[in-house]
Coordinates of C-alpha atoms in Angstrom, one line a residue:
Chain A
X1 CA 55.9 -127.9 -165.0
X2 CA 59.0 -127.7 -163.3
X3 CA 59.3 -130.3 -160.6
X4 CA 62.1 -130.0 -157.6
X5 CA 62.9 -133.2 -156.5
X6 CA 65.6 -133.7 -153.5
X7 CA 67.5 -136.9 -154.0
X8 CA 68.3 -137.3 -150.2
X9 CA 71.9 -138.1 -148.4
X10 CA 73.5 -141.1 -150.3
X11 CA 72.5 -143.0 -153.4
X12 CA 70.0 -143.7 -156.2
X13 CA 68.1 -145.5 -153.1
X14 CA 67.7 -141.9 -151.2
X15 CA 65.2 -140.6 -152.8
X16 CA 61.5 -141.1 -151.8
X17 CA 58.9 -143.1 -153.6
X18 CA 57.2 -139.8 -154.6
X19 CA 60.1 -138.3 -155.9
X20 CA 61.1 -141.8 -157.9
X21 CA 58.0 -141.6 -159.5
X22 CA 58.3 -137.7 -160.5
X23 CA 61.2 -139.0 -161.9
X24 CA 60.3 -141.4 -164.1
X25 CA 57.1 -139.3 -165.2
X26 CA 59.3 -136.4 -166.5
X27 CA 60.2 -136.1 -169.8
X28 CA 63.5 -134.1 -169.1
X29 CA 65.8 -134.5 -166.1
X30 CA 68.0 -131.5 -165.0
X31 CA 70.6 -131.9 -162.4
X32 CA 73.2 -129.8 -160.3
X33 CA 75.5 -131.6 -157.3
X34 CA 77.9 -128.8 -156.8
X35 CA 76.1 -127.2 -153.4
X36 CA 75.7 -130.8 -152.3
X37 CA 76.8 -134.2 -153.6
X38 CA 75.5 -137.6 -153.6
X39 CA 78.9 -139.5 -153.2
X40 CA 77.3 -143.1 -153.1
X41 CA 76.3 -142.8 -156.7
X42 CA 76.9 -141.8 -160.4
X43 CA 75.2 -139.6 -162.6
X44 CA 74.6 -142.6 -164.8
X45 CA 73.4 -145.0 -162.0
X46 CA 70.9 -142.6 -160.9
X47 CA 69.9 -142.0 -164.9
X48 CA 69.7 -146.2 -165.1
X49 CA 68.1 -146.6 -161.8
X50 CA 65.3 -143.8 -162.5
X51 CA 65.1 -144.7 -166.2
X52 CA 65.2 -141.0 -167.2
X53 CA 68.2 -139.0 -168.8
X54 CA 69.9 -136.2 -166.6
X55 CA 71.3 -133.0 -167.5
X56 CA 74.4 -131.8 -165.1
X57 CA 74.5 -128.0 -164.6
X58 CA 77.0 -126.7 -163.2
X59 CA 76.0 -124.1 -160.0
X60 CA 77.2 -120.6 -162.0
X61 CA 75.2 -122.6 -165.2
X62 CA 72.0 -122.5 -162.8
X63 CA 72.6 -119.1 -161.8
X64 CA 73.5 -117.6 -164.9
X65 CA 72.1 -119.3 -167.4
X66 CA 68.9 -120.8 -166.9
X67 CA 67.4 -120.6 -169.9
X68 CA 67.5 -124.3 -171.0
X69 CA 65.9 -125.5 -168.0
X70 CA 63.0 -122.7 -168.3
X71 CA 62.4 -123.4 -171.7
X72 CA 62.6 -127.0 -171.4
X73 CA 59.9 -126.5 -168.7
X74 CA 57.1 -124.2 -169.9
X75 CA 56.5 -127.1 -172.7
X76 CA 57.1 -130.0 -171.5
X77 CA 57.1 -132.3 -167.1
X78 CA 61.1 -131.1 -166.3
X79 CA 62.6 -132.6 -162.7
X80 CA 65.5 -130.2 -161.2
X81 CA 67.3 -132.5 -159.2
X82 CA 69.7 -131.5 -156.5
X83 CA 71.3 -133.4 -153.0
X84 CA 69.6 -133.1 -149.7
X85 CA 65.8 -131.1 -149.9
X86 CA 66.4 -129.8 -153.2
X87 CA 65.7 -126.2 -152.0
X88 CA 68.2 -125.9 -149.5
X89 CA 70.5 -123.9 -151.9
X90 CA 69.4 -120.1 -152.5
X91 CA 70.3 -121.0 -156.4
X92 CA 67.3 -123.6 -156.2
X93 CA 65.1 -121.2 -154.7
X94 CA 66.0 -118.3 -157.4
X95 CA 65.0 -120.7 -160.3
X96 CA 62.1 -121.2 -158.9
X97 CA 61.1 -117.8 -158.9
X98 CA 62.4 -117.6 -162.3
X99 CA 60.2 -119.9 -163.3
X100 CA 57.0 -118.8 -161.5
X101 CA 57.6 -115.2 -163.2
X102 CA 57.3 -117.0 -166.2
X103 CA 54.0 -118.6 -165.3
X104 CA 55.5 -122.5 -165.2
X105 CA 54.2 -124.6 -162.6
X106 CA 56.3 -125.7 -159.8
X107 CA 56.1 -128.1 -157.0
X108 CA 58.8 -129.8 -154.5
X109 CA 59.4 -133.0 -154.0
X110 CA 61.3 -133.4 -150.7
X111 CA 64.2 -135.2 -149.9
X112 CA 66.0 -135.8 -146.6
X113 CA 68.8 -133.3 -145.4
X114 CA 71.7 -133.4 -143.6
X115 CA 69.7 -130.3 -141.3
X116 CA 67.7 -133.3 -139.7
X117 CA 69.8 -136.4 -140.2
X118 CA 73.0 -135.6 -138.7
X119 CA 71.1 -134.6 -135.4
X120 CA 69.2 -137.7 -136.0
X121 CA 72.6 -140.1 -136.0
X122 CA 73.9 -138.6 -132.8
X123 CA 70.7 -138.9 -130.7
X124 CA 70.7 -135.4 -130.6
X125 CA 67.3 -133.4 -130.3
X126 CA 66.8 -131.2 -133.3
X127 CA 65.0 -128.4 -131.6
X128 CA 67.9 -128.0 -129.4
X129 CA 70.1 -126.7 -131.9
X130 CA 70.8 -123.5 -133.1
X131 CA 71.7 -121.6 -136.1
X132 CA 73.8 -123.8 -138.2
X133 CA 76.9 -122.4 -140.1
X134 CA 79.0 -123.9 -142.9
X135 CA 82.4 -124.1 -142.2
X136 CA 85.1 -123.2 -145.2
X137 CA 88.2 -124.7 -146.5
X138 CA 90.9 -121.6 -145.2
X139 CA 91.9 -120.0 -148.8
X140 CA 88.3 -119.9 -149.4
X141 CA 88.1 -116.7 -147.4
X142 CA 91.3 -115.3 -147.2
X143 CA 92.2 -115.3 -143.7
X144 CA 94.1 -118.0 -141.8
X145 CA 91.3 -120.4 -140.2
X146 CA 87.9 -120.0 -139.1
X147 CA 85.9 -116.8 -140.5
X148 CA 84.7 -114.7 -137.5
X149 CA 81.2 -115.2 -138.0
X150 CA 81.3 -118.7 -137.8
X151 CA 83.4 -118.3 -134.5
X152 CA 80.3 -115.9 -133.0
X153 CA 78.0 -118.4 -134.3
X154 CA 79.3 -121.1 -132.6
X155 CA 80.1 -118.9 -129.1
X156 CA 75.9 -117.5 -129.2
X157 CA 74.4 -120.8 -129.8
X158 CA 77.0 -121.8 -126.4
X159 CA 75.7 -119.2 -124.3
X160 CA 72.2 -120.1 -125.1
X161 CA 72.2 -123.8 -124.4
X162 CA 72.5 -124.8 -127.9
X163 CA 73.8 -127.4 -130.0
X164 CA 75.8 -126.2 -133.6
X165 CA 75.5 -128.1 -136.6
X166 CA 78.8 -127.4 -138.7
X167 CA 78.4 -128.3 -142.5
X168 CA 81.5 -129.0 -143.8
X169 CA 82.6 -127.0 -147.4
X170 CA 82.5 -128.6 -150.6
X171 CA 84.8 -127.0 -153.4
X172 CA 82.9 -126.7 -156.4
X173 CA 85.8 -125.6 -158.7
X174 CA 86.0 -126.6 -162.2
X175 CA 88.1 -129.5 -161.5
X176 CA 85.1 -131.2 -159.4
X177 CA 83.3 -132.5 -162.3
X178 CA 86.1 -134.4 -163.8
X179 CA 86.4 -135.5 -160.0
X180 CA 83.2 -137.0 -160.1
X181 CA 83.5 -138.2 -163.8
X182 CA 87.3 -140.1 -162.7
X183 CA 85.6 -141.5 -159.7
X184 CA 82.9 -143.2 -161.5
X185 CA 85.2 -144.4 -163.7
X186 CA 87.1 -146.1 -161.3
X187 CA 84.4 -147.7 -159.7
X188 CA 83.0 -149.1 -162.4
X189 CA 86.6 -150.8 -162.7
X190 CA 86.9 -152.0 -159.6
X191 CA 83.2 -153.5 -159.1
X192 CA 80.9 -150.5 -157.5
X193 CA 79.0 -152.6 -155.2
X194 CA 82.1 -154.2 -153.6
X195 CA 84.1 -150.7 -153.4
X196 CA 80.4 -148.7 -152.2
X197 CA 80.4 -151.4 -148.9
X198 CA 84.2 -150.8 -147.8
X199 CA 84.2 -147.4 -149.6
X200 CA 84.7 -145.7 -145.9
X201 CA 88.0 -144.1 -146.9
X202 CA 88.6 -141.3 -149.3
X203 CA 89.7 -142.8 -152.0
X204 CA 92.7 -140.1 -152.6
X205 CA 94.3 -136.6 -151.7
X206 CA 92.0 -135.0 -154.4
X207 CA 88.7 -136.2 -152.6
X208 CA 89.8 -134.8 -149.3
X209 CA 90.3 -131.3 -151.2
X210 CA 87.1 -131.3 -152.5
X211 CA 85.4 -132.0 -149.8
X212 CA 86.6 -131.2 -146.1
X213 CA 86.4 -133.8 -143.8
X214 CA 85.3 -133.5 -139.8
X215 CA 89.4 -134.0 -138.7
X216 CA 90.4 -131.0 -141.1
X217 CA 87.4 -129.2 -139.2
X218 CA 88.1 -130.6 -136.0
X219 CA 91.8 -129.0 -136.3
X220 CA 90.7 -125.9 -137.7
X221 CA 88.2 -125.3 -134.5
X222 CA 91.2 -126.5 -132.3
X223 CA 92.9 -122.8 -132.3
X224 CA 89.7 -121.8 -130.3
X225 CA 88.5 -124.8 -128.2
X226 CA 90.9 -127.3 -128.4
X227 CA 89.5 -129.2 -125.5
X228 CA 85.7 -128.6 -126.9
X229 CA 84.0 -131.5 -127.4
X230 CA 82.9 -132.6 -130.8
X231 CA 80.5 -135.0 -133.2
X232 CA 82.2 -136.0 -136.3
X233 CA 79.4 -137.8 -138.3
X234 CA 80.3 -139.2 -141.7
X235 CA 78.4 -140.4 -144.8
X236 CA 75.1 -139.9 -142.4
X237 CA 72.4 -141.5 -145.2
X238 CA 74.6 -144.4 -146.3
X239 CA 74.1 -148.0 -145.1
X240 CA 77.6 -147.3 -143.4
X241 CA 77.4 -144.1 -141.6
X242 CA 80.1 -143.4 -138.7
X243 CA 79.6 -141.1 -135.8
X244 CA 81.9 -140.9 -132.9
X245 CA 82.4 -137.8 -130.5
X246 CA 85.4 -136.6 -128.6
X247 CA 87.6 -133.5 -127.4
X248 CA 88.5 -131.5 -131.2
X249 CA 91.8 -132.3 -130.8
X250 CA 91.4 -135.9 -130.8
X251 CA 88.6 -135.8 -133.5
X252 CA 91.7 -133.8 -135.3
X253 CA 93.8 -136.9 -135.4
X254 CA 91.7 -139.7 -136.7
X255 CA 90.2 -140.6 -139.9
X256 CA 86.4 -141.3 -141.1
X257 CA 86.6 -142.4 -144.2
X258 CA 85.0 -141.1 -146.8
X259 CA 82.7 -138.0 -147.3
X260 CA 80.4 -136.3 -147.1
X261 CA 81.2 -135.0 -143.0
X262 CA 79.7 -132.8 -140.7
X263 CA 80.6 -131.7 -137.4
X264 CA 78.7 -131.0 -133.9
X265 CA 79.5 -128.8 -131.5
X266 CA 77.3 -129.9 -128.4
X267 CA 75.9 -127.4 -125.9
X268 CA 74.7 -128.6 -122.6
X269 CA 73.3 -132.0 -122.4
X270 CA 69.7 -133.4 -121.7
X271 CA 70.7 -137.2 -120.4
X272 CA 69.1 -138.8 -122.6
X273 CA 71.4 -137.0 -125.4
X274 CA 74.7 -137.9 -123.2
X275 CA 73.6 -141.2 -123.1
X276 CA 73.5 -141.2 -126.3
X277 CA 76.5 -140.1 -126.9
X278 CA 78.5 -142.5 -124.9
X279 CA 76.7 -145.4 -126.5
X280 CA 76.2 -144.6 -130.5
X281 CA 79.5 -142.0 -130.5
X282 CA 81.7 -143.8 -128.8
X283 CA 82.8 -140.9 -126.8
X284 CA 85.7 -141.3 -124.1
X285 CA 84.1 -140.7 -120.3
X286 CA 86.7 -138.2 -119.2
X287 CA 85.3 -135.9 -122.4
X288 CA 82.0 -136.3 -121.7
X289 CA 82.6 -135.3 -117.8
X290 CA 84.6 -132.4 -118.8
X291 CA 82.3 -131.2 -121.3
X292 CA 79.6 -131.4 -118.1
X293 CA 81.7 -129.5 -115.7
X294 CA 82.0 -126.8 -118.4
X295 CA 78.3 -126.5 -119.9
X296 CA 76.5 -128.1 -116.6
X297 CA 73.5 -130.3 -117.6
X298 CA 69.8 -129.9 -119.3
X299 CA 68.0 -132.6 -118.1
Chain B
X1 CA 68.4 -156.3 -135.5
X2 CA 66.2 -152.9 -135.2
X3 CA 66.1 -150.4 -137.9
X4 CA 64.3 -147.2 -137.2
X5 CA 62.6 -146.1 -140.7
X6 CA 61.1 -142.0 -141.1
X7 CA 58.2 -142.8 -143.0
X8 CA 58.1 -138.8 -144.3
X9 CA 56.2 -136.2 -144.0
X10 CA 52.2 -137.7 -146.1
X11 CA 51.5 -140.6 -147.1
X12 CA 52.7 -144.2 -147.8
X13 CA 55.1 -142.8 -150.8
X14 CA 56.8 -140.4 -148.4
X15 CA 59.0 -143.4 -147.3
X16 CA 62.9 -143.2 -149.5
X17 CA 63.3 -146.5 -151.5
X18 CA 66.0 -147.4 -149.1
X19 CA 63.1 -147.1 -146.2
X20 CA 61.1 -149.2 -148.5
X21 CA 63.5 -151.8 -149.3
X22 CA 64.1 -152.1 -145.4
X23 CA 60.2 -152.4 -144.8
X24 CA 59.7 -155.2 -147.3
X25 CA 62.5 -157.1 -145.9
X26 CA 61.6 -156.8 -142.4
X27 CA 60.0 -160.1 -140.3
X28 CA 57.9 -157.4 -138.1
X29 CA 57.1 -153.8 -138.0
X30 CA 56.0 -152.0 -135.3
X31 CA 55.0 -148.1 -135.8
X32 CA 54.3 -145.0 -133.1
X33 CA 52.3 -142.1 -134.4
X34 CA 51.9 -140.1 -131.3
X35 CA 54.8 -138.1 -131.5
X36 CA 53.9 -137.1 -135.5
X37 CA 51.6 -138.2 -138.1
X38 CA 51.4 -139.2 -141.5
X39 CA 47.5 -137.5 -142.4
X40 CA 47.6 -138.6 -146.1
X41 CA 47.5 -142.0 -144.9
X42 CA 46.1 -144.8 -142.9
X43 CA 48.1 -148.0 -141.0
X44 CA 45.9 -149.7 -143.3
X45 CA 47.3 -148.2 -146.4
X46 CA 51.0 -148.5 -145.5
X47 CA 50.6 -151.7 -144.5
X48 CA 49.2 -152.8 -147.7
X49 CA 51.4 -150.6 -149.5
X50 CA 55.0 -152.1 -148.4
X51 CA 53.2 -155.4 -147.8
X52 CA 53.8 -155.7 -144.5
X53 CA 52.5 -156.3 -141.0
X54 CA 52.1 -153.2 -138.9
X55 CA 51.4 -153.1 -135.1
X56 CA 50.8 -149.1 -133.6
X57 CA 52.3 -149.0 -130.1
X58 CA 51.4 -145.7 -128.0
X59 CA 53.9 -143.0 -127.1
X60 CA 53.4 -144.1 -123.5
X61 CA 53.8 -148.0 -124.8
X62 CA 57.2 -147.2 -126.5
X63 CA 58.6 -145.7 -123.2
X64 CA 57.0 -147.9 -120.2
X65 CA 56.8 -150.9 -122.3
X66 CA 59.7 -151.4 -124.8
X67 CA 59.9 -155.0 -124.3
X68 CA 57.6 -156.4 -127.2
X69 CA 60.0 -154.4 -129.6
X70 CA 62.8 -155.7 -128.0
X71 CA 62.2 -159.0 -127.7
X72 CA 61.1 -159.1 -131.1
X73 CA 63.9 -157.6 -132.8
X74 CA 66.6 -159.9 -130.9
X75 CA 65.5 -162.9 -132.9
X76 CA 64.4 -160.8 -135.9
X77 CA 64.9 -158.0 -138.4
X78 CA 62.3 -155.6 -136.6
X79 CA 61.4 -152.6 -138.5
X80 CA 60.3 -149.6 -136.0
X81 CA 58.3 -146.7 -137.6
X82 CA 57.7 -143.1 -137.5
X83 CA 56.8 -140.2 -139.8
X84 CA 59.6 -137.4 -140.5
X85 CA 63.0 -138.6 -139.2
X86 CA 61.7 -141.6 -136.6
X87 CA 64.9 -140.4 -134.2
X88 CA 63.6 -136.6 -134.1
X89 CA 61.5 -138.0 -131.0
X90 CA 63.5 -138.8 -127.3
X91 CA 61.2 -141.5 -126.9
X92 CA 62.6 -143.1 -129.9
X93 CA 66.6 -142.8 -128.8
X94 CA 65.2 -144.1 -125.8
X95 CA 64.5 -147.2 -127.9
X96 CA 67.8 -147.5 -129.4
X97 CA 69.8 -147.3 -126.9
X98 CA 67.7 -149.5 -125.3
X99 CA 68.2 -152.0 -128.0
X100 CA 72.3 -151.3 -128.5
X101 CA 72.5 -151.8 -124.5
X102 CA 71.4 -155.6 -125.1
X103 CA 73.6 -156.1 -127.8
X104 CA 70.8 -155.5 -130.9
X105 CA 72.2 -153.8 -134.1
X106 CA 70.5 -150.9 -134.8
X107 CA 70.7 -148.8 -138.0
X108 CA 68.5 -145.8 -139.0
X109 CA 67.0 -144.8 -142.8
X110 CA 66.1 -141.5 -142.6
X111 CA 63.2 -140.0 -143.5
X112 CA 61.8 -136.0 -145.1
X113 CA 61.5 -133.8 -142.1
X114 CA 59.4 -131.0 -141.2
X115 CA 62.8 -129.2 -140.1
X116 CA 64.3 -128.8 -143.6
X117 CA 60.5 -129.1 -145.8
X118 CA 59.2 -126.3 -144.2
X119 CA 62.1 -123.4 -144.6
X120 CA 62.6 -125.0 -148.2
X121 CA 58.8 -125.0 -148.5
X122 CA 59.2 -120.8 -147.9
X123 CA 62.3 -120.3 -149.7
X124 CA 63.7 -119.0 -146.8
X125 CA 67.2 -120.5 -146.2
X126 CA 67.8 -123.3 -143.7
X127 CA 70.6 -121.9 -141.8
X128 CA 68.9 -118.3 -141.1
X129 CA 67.1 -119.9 -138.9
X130 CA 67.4 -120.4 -134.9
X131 CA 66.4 -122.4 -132.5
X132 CA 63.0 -124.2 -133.3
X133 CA 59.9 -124.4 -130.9
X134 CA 57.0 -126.1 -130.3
X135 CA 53.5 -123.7 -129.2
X136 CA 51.4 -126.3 -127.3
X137 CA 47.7 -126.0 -126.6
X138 CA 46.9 -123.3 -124.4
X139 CA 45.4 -126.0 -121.6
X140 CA 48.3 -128.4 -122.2
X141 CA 50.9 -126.3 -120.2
X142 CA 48.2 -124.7 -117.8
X143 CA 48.5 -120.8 -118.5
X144 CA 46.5 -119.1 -120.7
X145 CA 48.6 -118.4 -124.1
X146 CA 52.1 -118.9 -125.0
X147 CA 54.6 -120.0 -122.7
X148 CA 57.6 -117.6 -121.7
X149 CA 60.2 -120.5 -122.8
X150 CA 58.5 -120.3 -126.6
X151 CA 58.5 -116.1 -126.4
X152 CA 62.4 -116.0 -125.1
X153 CA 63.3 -118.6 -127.9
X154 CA 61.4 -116.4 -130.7
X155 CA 62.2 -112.8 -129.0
X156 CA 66.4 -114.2 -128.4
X157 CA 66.3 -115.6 -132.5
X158 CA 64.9 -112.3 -134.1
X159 CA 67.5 -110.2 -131.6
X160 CA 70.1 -112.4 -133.6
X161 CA 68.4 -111.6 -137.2
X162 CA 67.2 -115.2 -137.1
X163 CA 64.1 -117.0 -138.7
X164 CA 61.8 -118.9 -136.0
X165 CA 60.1 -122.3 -137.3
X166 CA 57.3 -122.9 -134.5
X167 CA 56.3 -126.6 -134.6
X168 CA 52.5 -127.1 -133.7
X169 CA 50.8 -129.3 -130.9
X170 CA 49.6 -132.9 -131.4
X171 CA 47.5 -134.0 -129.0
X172 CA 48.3 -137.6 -128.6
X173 CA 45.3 -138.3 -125.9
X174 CA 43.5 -141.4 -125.1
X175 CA 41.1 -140.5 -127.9
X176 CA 43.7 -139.9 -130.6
X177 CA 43.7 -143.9 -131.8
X178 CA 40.1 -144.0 -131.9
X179 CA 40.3 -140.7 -134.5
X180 CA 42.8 -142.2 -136.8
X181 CA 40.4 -145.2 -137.3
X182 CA 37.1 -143.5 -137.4
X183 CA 39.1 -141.1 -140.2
X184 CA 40.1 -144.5 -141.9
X185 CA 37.0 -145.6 -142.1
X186 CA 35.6 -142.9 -143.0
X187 CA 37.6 -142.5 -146.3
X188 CA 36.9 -146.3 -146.7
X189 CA 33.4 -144.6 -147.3
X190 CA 33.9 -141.4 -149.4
X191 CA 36.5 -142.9 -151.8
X192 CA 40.3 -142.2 -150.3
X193 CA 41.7 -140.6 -153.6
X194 CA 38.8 -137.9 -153.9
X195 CA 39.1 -137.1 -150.5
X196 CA 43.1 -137.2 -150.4
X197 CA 43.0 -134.6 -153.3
X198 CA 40.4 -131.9 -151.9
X199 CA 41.4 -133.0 -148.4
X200 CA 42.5 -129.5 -148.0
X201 CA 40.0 -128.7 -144.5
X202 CA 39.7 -130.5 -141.2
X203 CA 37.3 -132.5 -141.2
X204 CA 35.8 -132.1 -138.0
X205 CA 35.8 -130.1 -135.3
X206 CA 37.8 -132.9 -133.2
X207 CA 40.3 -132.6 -135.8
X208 CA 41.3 -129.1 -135.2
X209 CA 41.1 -130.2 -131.8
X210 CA 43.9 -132.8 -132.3
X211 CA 46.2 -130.7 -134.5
X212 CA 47.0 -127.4 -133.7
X213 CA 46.3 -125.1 -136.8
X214 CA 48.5 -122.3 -138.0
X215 CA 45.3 -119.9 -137.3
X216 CA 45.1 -121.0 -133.8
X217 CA 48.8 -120.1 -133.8
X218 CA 48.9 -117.0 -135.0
X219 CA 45.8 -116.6 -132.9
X220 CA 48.1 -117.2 -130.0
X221 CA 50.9 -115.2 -131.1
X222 CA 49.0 -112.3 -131.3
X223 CA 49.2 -111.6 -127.5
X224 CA 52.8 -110.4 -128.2
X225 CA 53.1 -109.8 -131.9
X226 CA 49.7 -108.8 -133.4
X227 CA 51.1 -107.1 -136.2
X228 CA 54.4 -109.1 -136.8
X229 CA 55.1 -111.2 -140.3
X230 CA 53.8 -114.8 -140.3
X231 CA 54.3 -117.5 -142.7
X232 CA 51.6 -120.6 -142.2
X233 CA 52.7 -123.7 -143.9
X234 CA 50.4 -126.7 -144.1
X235 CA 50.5 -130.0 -145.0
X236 CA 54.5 -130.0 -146.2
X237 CA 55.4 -133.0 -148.1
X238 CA 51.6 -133.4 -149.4
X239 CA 51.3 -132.9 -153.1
X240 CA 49.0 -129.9 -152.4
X241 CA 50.8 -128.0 -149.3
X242 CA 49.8 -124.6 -148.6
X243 CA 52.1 -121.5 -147.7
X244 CA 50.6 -118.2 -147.3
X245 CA 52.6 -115.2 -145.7
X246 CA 50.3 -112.0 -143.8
X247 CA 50.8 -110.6 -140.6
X248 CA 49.5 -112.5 -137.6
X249 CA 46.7 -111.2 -136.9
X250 CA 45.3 -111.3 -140.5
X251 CA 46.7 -115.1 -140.3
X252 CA 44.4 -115.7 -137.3
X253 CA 41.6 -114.8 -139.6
X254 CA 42.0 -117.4 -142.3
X255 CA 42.2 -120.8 -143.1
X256 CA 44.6 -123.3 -144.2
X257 CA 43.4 -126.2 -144.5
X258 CA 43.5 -129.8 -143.1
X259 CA 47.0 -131.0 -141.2
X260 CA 49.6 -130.9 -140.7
X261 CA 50.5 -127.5 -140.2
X262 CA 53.8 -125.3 -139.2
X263 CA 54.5 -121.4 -138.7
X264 CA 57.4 -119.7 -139.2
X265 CA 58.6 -116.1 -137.7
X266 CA 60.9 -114.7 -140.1
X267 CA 63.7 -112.6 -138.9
X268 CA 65.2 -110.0 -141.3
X269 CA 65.0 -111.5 -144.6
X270 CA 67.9 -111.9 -147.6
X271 CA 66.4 -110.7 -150.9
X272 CA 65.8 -113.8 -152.5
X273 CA 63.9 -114.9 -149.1
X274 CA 61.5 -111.7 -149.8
X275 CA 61.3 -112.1 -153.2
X276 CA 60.1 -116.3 -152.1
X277 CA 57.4 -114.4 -149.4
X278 CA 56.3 -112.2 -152.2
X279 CA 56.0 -115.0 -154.9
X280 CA 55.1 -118.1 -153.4
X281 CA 53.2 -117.3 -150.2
X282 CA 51.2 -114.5 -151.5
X283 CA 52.5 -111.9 -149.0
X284 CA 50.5 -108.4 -148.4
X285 CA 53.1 -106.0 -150.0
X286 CA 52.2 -103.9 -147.1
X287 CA 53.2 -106.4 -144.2
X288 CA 56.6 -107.4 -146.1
X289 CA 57.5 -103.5 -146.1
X290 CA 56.8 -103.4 -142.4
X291 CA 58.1 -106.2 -141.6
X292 CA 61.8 -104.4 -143.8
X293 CA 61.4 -101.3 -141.4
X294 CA 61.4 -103.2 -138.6
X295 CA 64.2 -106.0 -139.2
X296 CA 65.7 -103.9 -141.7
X297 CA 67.3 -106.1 -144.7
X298 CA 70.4 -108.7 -144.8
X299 CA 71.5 -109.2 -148.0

């Protein structure tokens, strides 16, 4: 039996009780937090916390290589763990069929996502958003900023009335792992449950590399619409989660802390959501009025 | 202070520990199922389970009558409850910015929603799809079948090579209350854990009534799209969902199953998202080939 179990937004704490007790009834723990992250926690918190012990593939090792986690399956209760819903990722969803060809069992435990949480945080209605895009760190595609199809995206979900839900890219390069290795290191130095309640900045150059933040998005959406208004949302899961909404170029200038970040790109307004706005994003009147002028209202 | 907890998508273990932790600790819960539902449970059962105090306000009582919730949580740590997300509803940002305009804190533990469990459910990949809908009763918006706003939202996604996930009506009547208990005490009577695991039909005819089925909206569908892929998803999050791909008219003509159920209208389809229809919702060969000639592929 191969059991997917999505470990939420955050922490060891993010995961549901169903999952937790998947968990703890599986004899093998398999785990891969390069298409998502859980930055609240380690590897080895969520191993103590879920008495179980936890395997860390890397994404190409899940793609390429699934063999251990197949094997390990067809004899014995395995839990794939990832981030978020667990399935989110097409590489979740390929092991899966992997494993039904093979005649294992599966079933899904699921976990909260960023797709319904961010939307969530900004009082925001989920069903009036459109298709969401992920929005790369430059070198990652070549060109100078934003990749063209995130631009039409972002332009057809305007023109319909929709909202845009930007993910926010996460470098999974070889380096990350030792990341995530140096980090918990460090906060088990420095007392984790003191640095996890003021831990709202990144905690250096290399964690802002690896995973973009919503000013680095905000000023690479500023060559198009500068004046656009925008949802920075950060660490939405944690007990500390900051959302705060104004023109991109303003979002471009200030800091969140730290990650992980996503980014909205309203579309008109029901009142309810500009209320909203104003009173749980902070956002400046004079943006909110502009953005009103230009995308008229949905109420 | 007011914390708005998503109970999930089931039962009481579809809560995140974090959710859990926040129920225990909380001096009063108050709870709205009109909006969603949790079917694998009763308020009974979740009170027992997080051992705590549960009182059901209406939909209509949450937006004409916030003050009981409000006055409560001023003095206290007042838990408010729904299933899924608990903010995915207006009426519930209503309520918090009703409590942050008198000064309450307000924080939000998010809970599994239907709007990431369902595509991951599929394997079909959260950000393929569009805008999401909801298909109400026939005699809730007074015509006779679908109305035009659901068929531009479905006809404008699949024009963009987008996947449609089609949210399904809850009646939340006068009558609704009165069905939750006589369903509580009815699996008082049979023994819950037998029922909860064959629980897999309605179990009356004033349930279907209640909950619209993915058979009555395929049903509906059908107008337009008779021959057009379908994927019916019930009961998400449950340890025994159901998701079972055909075209819609041969959808009409089955039976998934008790609630809650969703349908999805895919758009054209990435490989791994037909290889998912093919292996894990038993799709018709036939109707995935029809449904390639007529979105053609996107891989």
């Amino acid at each position: 039996m191969l059991t997917f179990v999505g470990l939420g937004l955050y922490d060891e704490r993010s995961v549901t009780l169903a999952g937790r007790d998947a968990l703890r009834g599986a004899d093998r723990a398999f785990a891969e937090f390069y298409t998502s992250d859980l930055v609240g926690t380690t590897v080895d918190e969520l191993a103590a916390a879920h008495d179980v012990e936890i395997a860390v593939r890397s994404r190409a090792g899940v793609e390429r290589d699934p063999e251990p986690v197949l094997a390990a399956a067809e004899s014995a209760d395995v839990c794939f763990l990832a981030a978020g819903d667990a399935l989110v990722s097409t590489t979740h969803v390929d092991l899966r069929l992997r494993a039904e060809a093979r005649g294992i069992d599966t079933r899904v435990v699921h976990g909260v996502s960023a797709a319904s949480a961010v939307p969530a945080l900004c009082g925001l209605q989920n069903y009036r958003f459109g298709k969401a895009v992920t929005l790369p760190f430059p070198d990652a595609h070549g060109a100078g900023t934003v990749p063209p199809s995130v631009v039409e995206s972002v332009e057809s979900n305007r023109e319909r009335g929709h909202h845009t839900l930007c993910y926010l890219d996460i470098t999974a390069d070889d380096a990350h792992r030792a990341r995530r290795a140096e980090r918990g290191a460090r906060r088990q130095g420095a007392g984790h449950e003191a640095e996890r309640r003021d831990g709202v900045e990144p905690r250096n150059s290399r964690e802002r590399d690896t995973y973009m933040t919503a000013d680095v998005a905000a000023d690479l959406l500023c060559e198009g619409w500068r004046d656009a208004l925008g949802v920075a949302v950060a660490r939405a899961g944690s007990p500390s989660p900051v959302v705060a909404a104004d023109r991109l170029s303003a979002l471009a200038a200030r800091s969140f802390g730290g990650p992980l970040h996503a980014l909205v790109l309203p579309g008109p307004l029901h009142h309810v959501e500009r209320d909203a706005l104003a009173a749980l994003a902070d956002t400046p009147e004079a943006a909110l009025a502009d953005h009103r002028e230009a995308f008229g209202d949905d109420d």
